[in-house]
Amino acid sequence: MAKTQTKKRKFSVEPWVFIPPLIAVIALVAWVVSNPEGAGAALSNLAFGTICGDFGWFFEWYVFAIVIICVVLCIHPVGKKRFGSEKPEYSTFSWLGMIFTGVAGFGVLTWTSIEWFYYYQAPTEGVEPYSMEALYQATAYPLHHWGFIIFSAATLVAVLFAYQIYCKKVSDVRPSTACVAVLGEKHAKGALGKIIDALLAISILAGIVTAIGVNVPTLFGIISRVFGTQPSFAAQAFVIILWSVVMAILLASGVGKGLKIFSDVRVVIGFGLLIFLLFVGPTSYLLNAFVDNVGVYLNNVLRLTLNTDTFAGSGTPQAWTVFYWCWYLALAFQTGLFFAKISRGRTVRQLVIGALLAQTIGSWLFFGIFMNYSIYIQQTEAVDLANIIATAGQGEAIVSLWDHIPFIKFLYPILMIYGFMSMQTLLNGNVYGMAMVTSKSLGPNDEPPRWNRVFWSLGVGAIAISLLLIGGISAAQSVTIVGSIPAVIVITLMVAAFIKEVRKGWMIRNDKGEVESFEGYQRKEEYVQLDIPEVSEKSAEPAAEIVEEK
């Protein structure tokens, strides 16, 4: 009987959660293919004109509020509360290592090499382009966009999911389940809850699109060096199809070990390149420049966080900072869920501080080496990045800088493998998130059906290929910005529900769903309303080892 039930759950999806993102995929692809120019213009106007331009201020305040919440979680007594009564599943070193190495992706190499130049070319606050002041500003912005401010979004989501998984022992990890306290169980499990889950699925789709749009041109720049071929639409589409098909095959065959190997090799290559470049490059220059980068950023962190550049009107905060906030909000669920799953037994404070520091340090190490090496090459070799970007695109500009790295002819094949493996692990993580949300009644330890993961891997590929028709990177960014709106709604509801529950007390259930401990100031009959089974007075007493941080 148990086997029959498991099989039924394994192959079932939630129709009202599965269908909306499916319709979104079909509609977007059909629109773009039938009218590329019109679709491109409409998406750009909506994303950069309306959302980033007219409502950029909202996103800056929203992310700032998330940072404040993370700070409060650290200094408030709730920071000592643990996620579950068990001891941590991983040692602190291993736990931080998993978070730290998560930044070693191909996209980081892309942005570390070129992002600074866009700010050097179009600085804020009326600073003259290509001036020394513009360069200092340009090296601070990437640390801002890849630092603790924006990583706070995924970290907060991790806290919300960890509470649901290890304290409340929920039967599934849907965002709608985390919203029961504000929506009520009837609405959370009804139509409104399904709408929330569908919105999350759409956000995950939107977030992955930019990652593909950014990485494909860079990878093709590398391929052009390895094989001597020039990138074309057909060739780029072929690479996306190859990514999607390989991922579909791996998911369909259940080759989990293969994906784990991809991830491990990616980390080794990423940090291997980092160390190599540090020692074969101008080591002293790179280390000194990194100190400057961090100093300039920390001296201006509040200004960069709340900067719309209204008076100078550069548009850079809207085109970049707000875009990054939208992108990370769309990706926050999948990243946060991963952090939550590896944080059993950790305290709230440990999770917040550990996740923020590990992600920030990991990202900043790459920017400290690759960004400053790119600046060094641009200044000493006089690489005309502005002209290359305008005529050949961002991918060619990046490899034009890399051409000056010692032994680069031997490194390009390694970089090609690195890019392919990074995209496979990236697709797997986000496709897995899509399948989790759209599957029916999956618990924290359950696996979504393989066919569901295969379907979304192909769906993501279809979107990415269609967006190549209307501009690649900018088109992908537009989709991500639009898709971040649902993420804002869902995160807000989840935070409100978490605050409402925790104000009544910190509750921990055992695997049977029985309340193991509860610390709060409400009477039992009041907190029973939080969907907590009837318990004895003795079982409601808080366990000292749970509520005290060791």
Coordinates of C-alpha atoms in Angstrom, one line a residue:
M1 CA 0.0 0.0 0.0
A2 CA 2.8 2.4 0.9
K3 CA 4.5 1.7 -2.4
T4 CA 1.4 2.5 -4.3
Q5 CA 1.0 5.8 -2.6
T6 CA 4.7 6.7 -3.2
K7 CA 4.4 5.9 -6.8
K8 CA 1.3 8.0 -7.2
R9 CA 3.0 11.0 -5.5
K10 CA 6.1 10.5 -7.6
F11 CA 4.4 10.9 -10.9
S12 CA 1.9 13.6 -10.0
V13 CA 2.0 17.3 -10.5
E14 CA -0.2 20.1 -9.2
P15 CA -2.1 21.2 -12.3
W16 CA -2.9 24.7 -11.2
V17 CA 0.8 25.3 -10.3
F18 CA 2.2 23.5 -13.3
I19 CA 0.0 25.0 -16.0
P20 CA 0.5 28.8 -15.4
P21 CA 4.3 28.7 -16.0
L22 CA 3.7 26.3 -18.9
I23 CA 1.4 28.9 -20.5
A24 CA 4.0 31.6 -19.7
V25 CA 6.7 29.6 -21.6
I26 CA 4.5 28.9 -24.6
A27 CA 3.2 32.5 -24.8
L28 CA 6.6 34.1 -24.5
V29 CA 8.3 31.8 -27.0
A30 CA 5.4 32.3 -29.5
W31 CA 5.4 36.0 -29.0
V32 CA 9.2 36.4 -29.5
V33 CA 9.3 34.0 -32.5
S34 CA 6.3 35.7 -34.3
N35 CA 7.4 39.3 -33.6
P36 CA 11.0 39.6 -32.4
E37 CA 11.4 43.3 -32.8
G38 CA 8.0 44.1 -31.2
A39 CA 8.5 41.7 -28.3
G40 CA 12.1 43.0 -27.7
A41 CA 10.9 46.6 -27.5
A42 CA 7.9 45.8 -25.3
L43 CA 9.9 43.8 -22.9
S44 CA 12.7 46.4 -22.7
N45 CA 10.2 49.2 -22.1
L46 CA 8.4 47.3 -19.4
A47 CA 11.5 46.1 -17.7
F48 CA 13.9 49.0 -17.9
G49 CA 11.5 51.8 -18.5
T50 CA 8.7 51.0 -16.1
I51 CA 9.9 48.6 -13.5
C52 CA 13.5 49.7 -13.1
G53 CA 13.0 53.3 -14.2
D54 CA 9.7 54.3 -12.5
F55 CA 9.9 51.8 -9.6
G56 CA 13.6 51.4 -9.1
W57 CA 13.3 53.3 -5.8
F58 CA 10.9 50.6 -4.5
F59 CA 13.4 47.7 -5.1
E60 CA 16.2 49.7 -3.4
W61 CA 14.1 50.2 -0.3
Y62 CA 12.8 46.6 -0.5
V63 CA 16.3 45.1 -0.5
F64 CA 17.4 47.5 2.2
A65 CA 14.5 46.3 4.3
I66 CA 15.6 42.7 3.8
V67 CA 19.1 43.6 5.1
I68 CA 17.5 45.2 8.2
I69 CA 15.5 42.1 8.8
C70 CA 18.7 40.0 8.6
V71 CA 20.4 42.3 11.1
V72 CA 17.5 42.1 13.5
L73 CA 17.5 38.3 13.2
C74 CA 21.2 38.3 14.4
I75 CA 20.8 40.7 17.3
H76 CA 17.3 39.7 18.5
P77 CA 16.9 36.8 21.0
V78 CA 15.4 34.7 18.1
G79 CA 19.0 34.5 16.7
K80 CA 19.8 31.9 19.4
K81 CA 17.0 29.6 18.4
R82 CA 17.9 26.4 16.5
F83 CA 16.4 24.8 13.4
G84 CA 15.3 21.5 15.0
S85 CA 16.5 19.7 18.0
E86 CA 19.2 17.6 16.2
K87 CA 22.9 18.4 16.1
P88 CA 24.1 20.1 12.9
E89 CA 24.3 17.6 10.0
Y90 CA 27.6 19.0 8.8
S91 CA 30.6 20.3 10.5
T92 CA 30.9 24.1 10.5
F93 CA 33.9 23.9 8.1
S94 CA 32.0 21.7 5.6
W95 CA 28.8 23.7 6.0
L96 CA 30.5 27.0 5.2
G97 CA 32.5 25.3 2.4
M98 CA 29.3 24.3 0.6
I99 CA 28.0 27.8 0.7
F100 CA 31.4 29.3 -0.1
T101 CA 32.1 27.2 -3.2
G102 CA 28.6 27.8 -4.6
V103 CA 29.9 31.1 -6.0
A104 CA 32.5 29.4 -8.2
G105 CA 30.3 29.5 -11.3
F106 CA 31.0 30.5 -14.9
G107 CA 28.8 33.5 -14.6
V108 CA 31.2 34.9 -11.9
L109 CA 34.1 34.8 -14.3
T110 CA 32.0 36.6 -16.9
W111 CA 31.0 39.5 -14.7
T112 CA 34.3 39.8 -12.9
S113 CA 36.0 40.4 -16.2
I114 CA 33.7 42.9 -17.7
E115 CA 31.1 44.4 -15.3
W116 CA 33.5 47.1 -14.0
F117 CA 33.9 48.5 -17.5
Y118 CA 30.2 49.4 -17.8
Y119 CA 30.5 51.7 -14.8
Y120 CA 33.8 53.0 -15.9
Q121 CA 32.1 53.9 -19.2
A122 CA 28.9 55.4 -17.6
P123 CA 29.6 56.4 -14.0
T124 CA 27.0 58.0 -11.7
E125 CA 26.8 61.4 -10.0
G126 CA 28.1 63.3 -13.0
V127 CA 31.6 61.8 -12.8
E128 CA 33.5 62.0 -16.1
P129 CA 33.6 58.7 -18.0
Y130 CA 37.0 57.0 -18.1
S131 CA 38.4 59.2 -15.4
M132 CA 40.3 57.9 -12.3
E133 CA 37.3 58.8 -10.2
A134 CA 35.1 56.7 -12.5
L135 CA 37.5 53.8 -12.2
Y136 CA 37.4 53.8 -8.4
Q137 CA 33.6 54.0 -8.6
A138 CA 33.6 51.2 -11.2
T139 CA 35.5 48.8 -8.9
A140 CA 33.1 49.4 -5.9
Y141 CA 29.9 48.7 -7.8
P142 CA 30.7 45.0 -8.6
L143 CA 31.4 44.3 -4.9
H144 CA 28.1 45.9 -4.1
H145 CA 26.2 43.7 -6.6
W146 CA 28.0 40.6 -5.5
G147 CA 28.2 41.2 -1.7
F148 CA 26.3 40.9 1.5
I149 CA 23.6 43.4 0.6
I150 CA 22.0 41.3 -2.2
F151 CA 23.0 37.9 -0.7
S152 CA 20.7 38.8 2.2
A153 CA 17.7 37.9 0.0
A154 CA 18.6 34.2 -0.3
T155 CA 19.8 34.2 3.3
L156 CA 16.4 35.4 4.6
V157 CA 14.6 32.9 2.4
A158 CA 16.9 30.2 3.9
V159 CA 15.8 31.1 7.4
L160 CA 12.1 31.0 6.4
F161 CA 12.4 27.5 4.7
A162 CA 14.7 26.1 7.5
Y163 CA 12.0 27.0 10.1
Q164 CA 9.4 25.3 8.0
I165 CA 11.5 22.1 7.4
Y166 CA 13.2 21.5 10.7
C167 CA 11.0 23.3 13.3
K168 CA 7.5 22.9 12.0
K169 CA 8.3 19.7 10.0
V170 CA 5.9 20.6 7.2
S171 CA 4.8 18.0 4.8
D172 CA 6.0 20.0 1.8
V173 CA 8.3 22.9 1.0
R174 CA 6.0 25.1 -1.0
P175 CA 6.0 28.8 -0.3
S176 CA 2.2 28.6 0.1
T177 CA 2.7 26.3 3.1
A178 CA 5.0 28.9 4.7
C179 CA 2.2 31.5 4.3
V180 CA -0.4 29.7 6.4
A181 CA -0.1 32.1 9.3
V182 CA -1.2 35.1 7.2
L183 CA -3.5 33.4 4.7
G184 CA -5.1 30.8 6.9
E185 CA -4.9 27.1 6.2
K186 CA -7.9 27.1 3.9
H187 CA -6.6 29.8 1.6
A188 CA -3.0 28.6 1.7
K189 CA -4.0 25.1 0.6
G190 CA -6.7 26.4 -1.8
A191 CA -6.7 28.6 -4.9
L192 CA -4.7 31.4 -3.4
G193 CA -1.9 29.1 -2.3
K194 CA -1.7 27.6 -5.7
I195 CA -1.4 31.1 -7.2
I196 CA 1.5 31.8 -4.8
D197 CA 3.3 28.6 -5.9
A198 CA 2.7 29.3 -9.5
L199 CA 4.1 32.8 -9.1
L200 CA 7.2 31.3 -7.6
A201 CA 7.6 28.9 -10.5
I202 CA 7.5 31.8 -12.9
S203 CA 10.1 33.7 -10.9
I204 CA 12.5 30.7 -11.0
L205 CA 12.1 30.5 -14.8
A206 CA 12.8 34.2 -15.2
G207 CA 15.9 34.0 -13.0
I208 CA 17.6 31.2 -14.9
V209 CA 17.0 32.9 -18.2
T210 CA 19.5 35.7 -17.5
A211 CA 22.2 33.2 -16.4
I212 CA 21.9 31.4 -19.7
G213 CA 21.8 34.7 -21.7
V214 CA 25.0 35.9 -20.0
N215 CA 27.0 32.7 -20.2
V216 CA 26.3 31.7 -23.8
P217 CA 28.2 34.7 -25.4
T218 CA 31.2 34.2 -23.1
L219 CA 31.3 30.4 -23.8
F220 CA 31.2 31.1 -27.5
G221 CA 34.0 33.5 -27.3
I222 CA 36.0 30.7 -25.8
I223 CA 34.9 28.2 -28.4
S224 CA 35.9 30.7 -31.1
R225 CA 39.5 30.6 -29.7
V226 CA 39.6 26.8 -29.3
F227 CA 38.1 25.9 -32.7
G228 CA 38.7 29.1 -34.7
T229 CA 34.9 29.4 -35.4
Q230 CA 32.8 32.6 -35.3
P231 CA 29.7 32.6 -33.1
S232 CA 26.3 32.6 -35.0
F233 CA 22.7 32.3 -33.9
A234 CA 22.6 28.7 -35.1
A235 CA 25.7 27.8 -33.2
Q236 CA 24.6 29.5 -29.9
A237 CA 21.1 27.9 -30.2
F238 CA 22.9 24.5 -30.7
V239 CA 24.8 25.0 -27.5
I240 CA 21.6 25.8 -25.5
I241 CA 19.9 22.7 -27.0
L242 CA 22.9 20.6 -26.1
W243 CA 22.8 21.9 -22.5
S244 CA 19.1 21.2 -22.2
V245 CA 19.3 17.7 -23.8
V246 CA 22.2 16.6 -21.8
M247 CA 20.5 17.8 -18.6
A248 CA 17.3 16.1 -19.6
I249 CA 19.2 12.8 -20.2
L250 CA 20.9 13.1 -16.9
L251 CA 17.7 13.8 -15.1
A252 CA 15.8 11.1 -16.9
S253 CA 18.4 8.5 -16.1
G254 CA 18.7 9.6 -12.5
V255 CA 22.5 10.1 -12.8
G256 CA 22.9 12.0 -9.6
K257 CA 26.5 11.1 -9.2
G258 CA 27.3 12.6 -12.6
L259 CA 25.9 15.9 -11.6
K260 CA 27.8 15.8 -8.3
I261 CA 31.0 15.2 -10.3
F262 CA 30.2 18.1 -12.5
S263 CA 29.8 20.3 -9.4
D264 CA 33.0 19.2 -7.8
V265 CA 35.0 19.6 -11.0
R266 CA 33.5 23.1 -11.4
V267 CA 34.7 24.1 -8.0
V268 CA 38.2 22.8 -8.5
I269 CA 38.6 24.5 -11.9
G270 CA 37.1 27.8 -10.6
F271 CA 39.4 28.1 -7.6
G272 CA 42.3 26.6 -9.5
L273 CA 42.0 29.4 -12.1
L274 CA 41.8 31.9 -9.3
I275 CA 45.1 30.8 -7.6
F276 CA 46.8 30.4 -11.0
L277 CA 46.0 34.0 -12.1
L278 CA 47.0 35.4 -8.7
F279 CA 50.5 33.9 -9.0
V280 CA 51.2 34.3 -12.8
G281 CA 49.8 37.7 -12.9
P282 CA 50.9 41.0 -11.2
T283 CA 50.4 39.6 -7.7
S284 CA 51.3 42.7 -5.8
Y285 CA 49.1 44.9 -8.1
L286 CA 46.1 42.5 -7.6
L287 CA 46.4 42.4 -3.9
N288 CA 46.9 46.1 -3.5
A289 CA 44.0 46.9 -5.8
F290 CA 41.7 44.5 -3.9
V291 CA 42.4 46.5 -0.7
D292 CA 41.4 49.6 -2.6
N293 CA 38.2 48.0 -3.9
V294 CA 37.0 46.9 -0.5
G295 CA 38.0 50.3 1.1
V296 CA 36.1 52.3 -1.5
Y297 CA 33.1 50.1 -1.3
L298 CA 32.8 50.0 2.5
N299 CA 33.2 53.8 2.5
N300 CA 30.2 54.2 0.2
V301 CA 28.1 51.1 1.0
L302 CA 25.0 53.1 2.2
R303 CA 25.3 55.5 -0.8
L304 CA 25.4 52.6 -3.3
T305 CA 22.5 50.8 -1.6
L306 CA 20.2 53.8 -1.8
N307 CA 21.3 55.5 -5.0
T308 CA 19.0 56.4 -7.9
D309 CA 21.3 59.1 -9.3
T310 CA 18.2 61.3 -10.0
F311 CA 20.1 64.6 -10.4
A312 CA 22.9 63.4 -12.7
G313 CA 20.5 61.0 -14.6
S314 CA 23.1 58.4 -15.6
G315 CA 20.5 55.6 -15.4
T316 CA 23.3 53.3 -14.2
P317 CA 21.6 52.4 -10.8
Q318 CA 18.4 51.5 -12.7
A319 CA 20.1 49.5 -15.4
W320 CA 22.4 47.7 -13.1
T321 CA 21.7 47.8 -9.4
V322 CA 17.9 47.4 -9.7
F323 CA 18.4 44.7 -12.3
Y324 CA 20.7 42.8 -10.0
W325 CA 18.2 43.1 -7.1
C326 CA 15.5 41.8 -9.4
W327 CA 17.7 38.9 -10.6
Y328 CA 18.7 37.8 -7.1
L329 CA 15.2 38.1 -5.8
A330 CA 14.1 35.7 -8.6
L331 CA 16.9 33.3 -7.7
A332 CA 16.5 33.6 -3.9
F333 CA 14.1 30.7 -3.5
Q334 CA 16.3 28.0 -5.0
T335 CA 19.4 29.2 -3.3
G336 CA 17.7 29.8 0.0
L337 CA 16.1 26.3 -0.1
F338 CA 19.6 24.8 -0.6
F339 CA 21.0 26.7 2.3
A340 CA 18.0 25.7 4.4
K341 CA 18.4 22.0 3.7
I342 CA 22.1 21.9 4.8
S343 CA 21.4 24.0 8.0
R344 CA 19.6 21.5 10.2
G345 CA 20.7 22.1 13.8
R346 CA 22.1 25.6 13.1
T347 CA 20.9 28.7 15.0
V348 CA 19.3 31.5 13.1
R349 CA 22.3 33.7 13.8
Q350 CA 24.7 31.1 12.5
L351 CA 22.7 30.7 9.3
V352 CA 22.5 34.4 8.6
I353 CA 26.1 35.3 9.4
G354 CA 27.5 32.2 7.9
A355 CA 25.6 32.5 4.6
L356 CA 26.3 36.2 4.2
L357 CA 30.0 35.9 5.0
A358 CA 30.7 32.8 3.0
Q359 CA 28.9 34.0 -0.2
T360 CA 30.5 37.5 0.1
I361 CA 34.0 36.3 0.7
G362 CA 33.8 33.8 -2.1
S363 CA 32.5 36.3 -4.6
W364 CA 34.9 39.1 -3.6
L365 CA 37.9 36.8 -4.0
F366 CA 37.0 36.3 -7.7
F367 CA 36.4 40.0 -8.2
G368 CA 39.6 40.9 -6.4
I369 CA 41.6 38.8 -8.8
F370 CA 39.8 38.6 -12.1
M371 CA 38.4 42.2 -12.1
N372 CA 41.7 43.8 -11.2
Y373 CA 43.6 41.6 -13.7
S374 CA 41.1 42.8 -16.4
I375 CA 41.7 46.4 -15.4
Y376 CA 45.5 45.8 -15.5
I377 CA 45.3 44.4 -19.0
Q378 CA 43.0 47.1 -20.2
Q379 CA 45.4 49.8 -19.0
T380 CA 48.7 48.2 -20.0
E381 CA 47.6 46.5 -23.3
A382 CA 45.2 49.2 -24.4
V383 CA 42.4 46.8 -25.2
D384 CA 39.6 48.9 -26.8
L385 CA 36.7 47.3 -24.8
A386 CA 34.1 49.9 -25.8
N387 CA 34.6 49.3 -29.5
I388 CA 34.7 45.5 -29.1
I389 CA 31.5 45.4 -27.1
A390 CA 29.8 47.7 -29.6
T391 CA 30.9 45.7 -32.7
A392 CA 31.4 42.1 -31.5
G393 CA 29.5 41.8 -28.2
Q394 CA 30.3 41.2 -24.6
G395 CA 31.6 37.6 -25.0
E396 CA 34.3 38.7 -27.5
A397 CA 35.3 41.6 -25.2
I398 CA 35.9 39.2 -22.3
V399 CA 38.0 36.8 -24.3
S400 CA 39.9 39.7 -25.7
L401 CA 41.0 40.5 -22.2
W402 CA 41.7 36.8 -21.4
D403 CA 43.9 36.6 -24.6
H404 CA 46.6 38.3 -22.5
I405 CA 46.7 35.8 -19.7
P406 CA 49.9 33.7 -19.7
F407 CA 49.4 30.1 -21.2
I408 CA 45.8 31.1 -22.2
K409 CA 45.9 28.7 -25.2
F410 CA 46.2 25.8 -22.9
L411 CA 43.6 27.3 -20.5
Y412 CA 40.8 27.9 -23.1
P413 CA 39.9 24.2 -23.4
I414 CA 39.7 24.0 -19.6
L415 CA 37.6 27.1 -19.5
M416 CA 35.3 25.6 -22.1
I417 CA 34.8 22.5 -20.0
Y418 CA 34.3 24.7 -16.9
G419 CA 31.6 26.7 -18.7
F420 CA 29.7 23.7 -19.8
M421 CA 29.8 22.0 -16.4
S422 CA 28.8 25.2 -14.6
M423 CA 25.8 25.6 -16.8
Q424 CA 24.8 22.0 -16.2
T425 CA 24.9 22.4 -12.4
L426 CA 23.1 25.7 -12.7
L427 CA 20.3 24.3 -14.8
N428 CA 20.0 21.3 -12.6
G429 CA 19.5 23.4 -9.5
N430 CA 16.9 25.6 -10.9
V431 CA 15.1 23.0 -12.9
Y432 CA 14.9 21.0 -9.7
G433 CA 13.3 24.0 -8.0
M434 CA 10.7 24.2 -10.8
A435 CA 9.9 20.6 -10.5
M436 CA 9.6 20.8 -6.7
V437 CA 7.1 23.6 -6.8
T438 CA 5.0 22.2 -9.5
S439 CA 4.9 18.6 -8.1
K440 CA 2.2 17.5 -5.7
S441 CA 2.8 17.1 -2.0
L442 CA 6.6 16.7 -2.0
G443 CA 8.2 16.6 1.4
P444 CA 11.6 18.0 2.2
N445 CA 13.3 14.7 1.5
D446 CA 11.2 13.7 -1.5
E447 CA 12.3 13.9 -5.1
P448 CA 10.2 15.4 -7.9
P449 CA 9.3 13.1 -10.8
R450 CA 12.0 12.9 -13.4
W451 CA 9.8 13.7 -16.3
N452 CA 8.8 16.9 -14.6
R453 CA 12.5 18.0 -14.3
V454 CA 13.2 16.9 -17.9
F455 CA 10.2 19.0 -19.1
W456 CA 11.4 22.2 -17.5
S457 CA 15.0 21.7 -18.6
L458 CA 13.7 21.7 -22.2
G459 CA 11.3 24.6 -21.4
V460 CA 14.1 26.8 -20.1
G461 CA 16.1 26.0 -23.3
A462 CA 13.2 27.0 -25.5
I463 CA 13.0 30.4 -23.8
A464 CA 16.7 31.0 -24.0
I465 CA 16.8 30.2 -27.7
S466 CA 13.9 32.5 -28.5
L467 CA 15.5 35.4 -26.6
L468 CA 18.6 35.1 -28.8
L469 CA 16.3 36.4 -31.6
I470 CA 15.8 39.7 -29.8
G471 CA 19.1 40.6 -28.3
G472 CA 20.5 37.9 -26.1
I473 CA 21.7 39.4 -22.8
S474 CA 19.5 42.5 -22.7
A475 CA 16.4 40.4 -23.6
A476 CA 17.2 37.9 -20.9
Q477 CA 17.6 40.7 -18.4
S478 CA 14.2 42.1 -19.3
V479 CA 12.5 38.8 -18.7
T480 CA 14.2 38.4 -15.3
I481 CA 13.2 41.9 -14.2
V482 CA 9.6 41.3 -15.1
G483 CA 9.7 37.9 -13.5
S484 CA 11.0 39.3 -10.2
I485 CA 7.6 40.9 -9.4
P486 CA 6.1 37.6 -8.3
A487 CA 9.1 36.9 -6.1
V488 CA 8.6 40.2 -4.2
I489 CA 5.0 39.2 -3.5
V490 CA 5.8 35.7 -2.3
I491 CA 8.8 36.8 -0.1
T492 CA 6.7 39.5 1.5
L493 CA 4.0 37.0 2.4
M494 CA 6.5 34.4 3.7
V495 CA 8.2 37.0 5.9
A496 CA 4.9 38.3 7.3
A497 CA 3.9 34.7 8.2
F498 CA 7.2 33.9 9.8
I499 CA 7.1 37.1 12.0
K500 CA 3.5 36.3 13.0
E501 CA 4.4 32.8 14.1
V502 CA 7.7 33.6 15.8
R503 CA 6.0 36.4 17.8
K504 CA 3.9 33.7 19.5
G505 CA 6.9 31.6 20.1
W506 CA 9.6 29.3 18.7
M507 CA 8.0 25.9 18.2
I508 CA 9.8 22.6 17.3
R509 CA 8.0 19.4 16.3
N510 CA 9.4 15.9 16.1
D511 CA 9.2 13.6 13.1
K512 CA 5.8 12.5 14.2
G513 CA 4.4 16.0 14.1
E514 CA 4.1 16.3 17.8
V515 CA 5.3 19.4 19.5
E516 CA 8.6 18.7 21.1
S517 CA 9.3 22.2 22.6
F518 CA 7.7 25.6 22.6
E519 CA 9.1 28.8 24.0
G520 CA 6.7 31.8 24.0
Y521 CA 4.4 33.9 26.0
Q522 CA 1.1 32.7 24.6
R523 CA -1.2 30.3 26.4
K524 CA -1.4 26.8 24.9
E525 CA -4.9 27.3 23.6
E526 CA -3.8 30.4 21.7
Y527 CA -0.8 28.9 19.9
V528 CA -2.7 25.8 19.1
Q529 CA -4.2 28.0 16.4
L530 CA -0.9 27.8 14.5
D531 CA -1.8 24.2 13.4
I532 CA 0.0 22.7 16.4
P533 CA -1.4 19.4 17.7
E534 CA -2.8 19.2 21.2
V535 CA 0.1 18.6 23.6
S536 CA 0.7 18.2 27.3
E537 CA 2.0 20.9 29.5
K538 CA 5.2 19.0 30.0
S539 CA 5.9 18.7 26.2
A540 CA 5.3 22.4 25.8
E541 CA 8.2 23.2 28.1
P542 CA 11.2 24.6 26.2
A543 CA 14.3 22.3 25.9
A544 CA 17.4 24.2 27.1
E545 CA 19.7 22.6 24.6
I546 CA 17.4 23.8 21.8
V547 CA 16.9 27.4 22.8
E548 CA 20.5 28.2 23.9
E549 CA 23.3 28.7 21.5
K550 CA 26.4 26.7 22.4

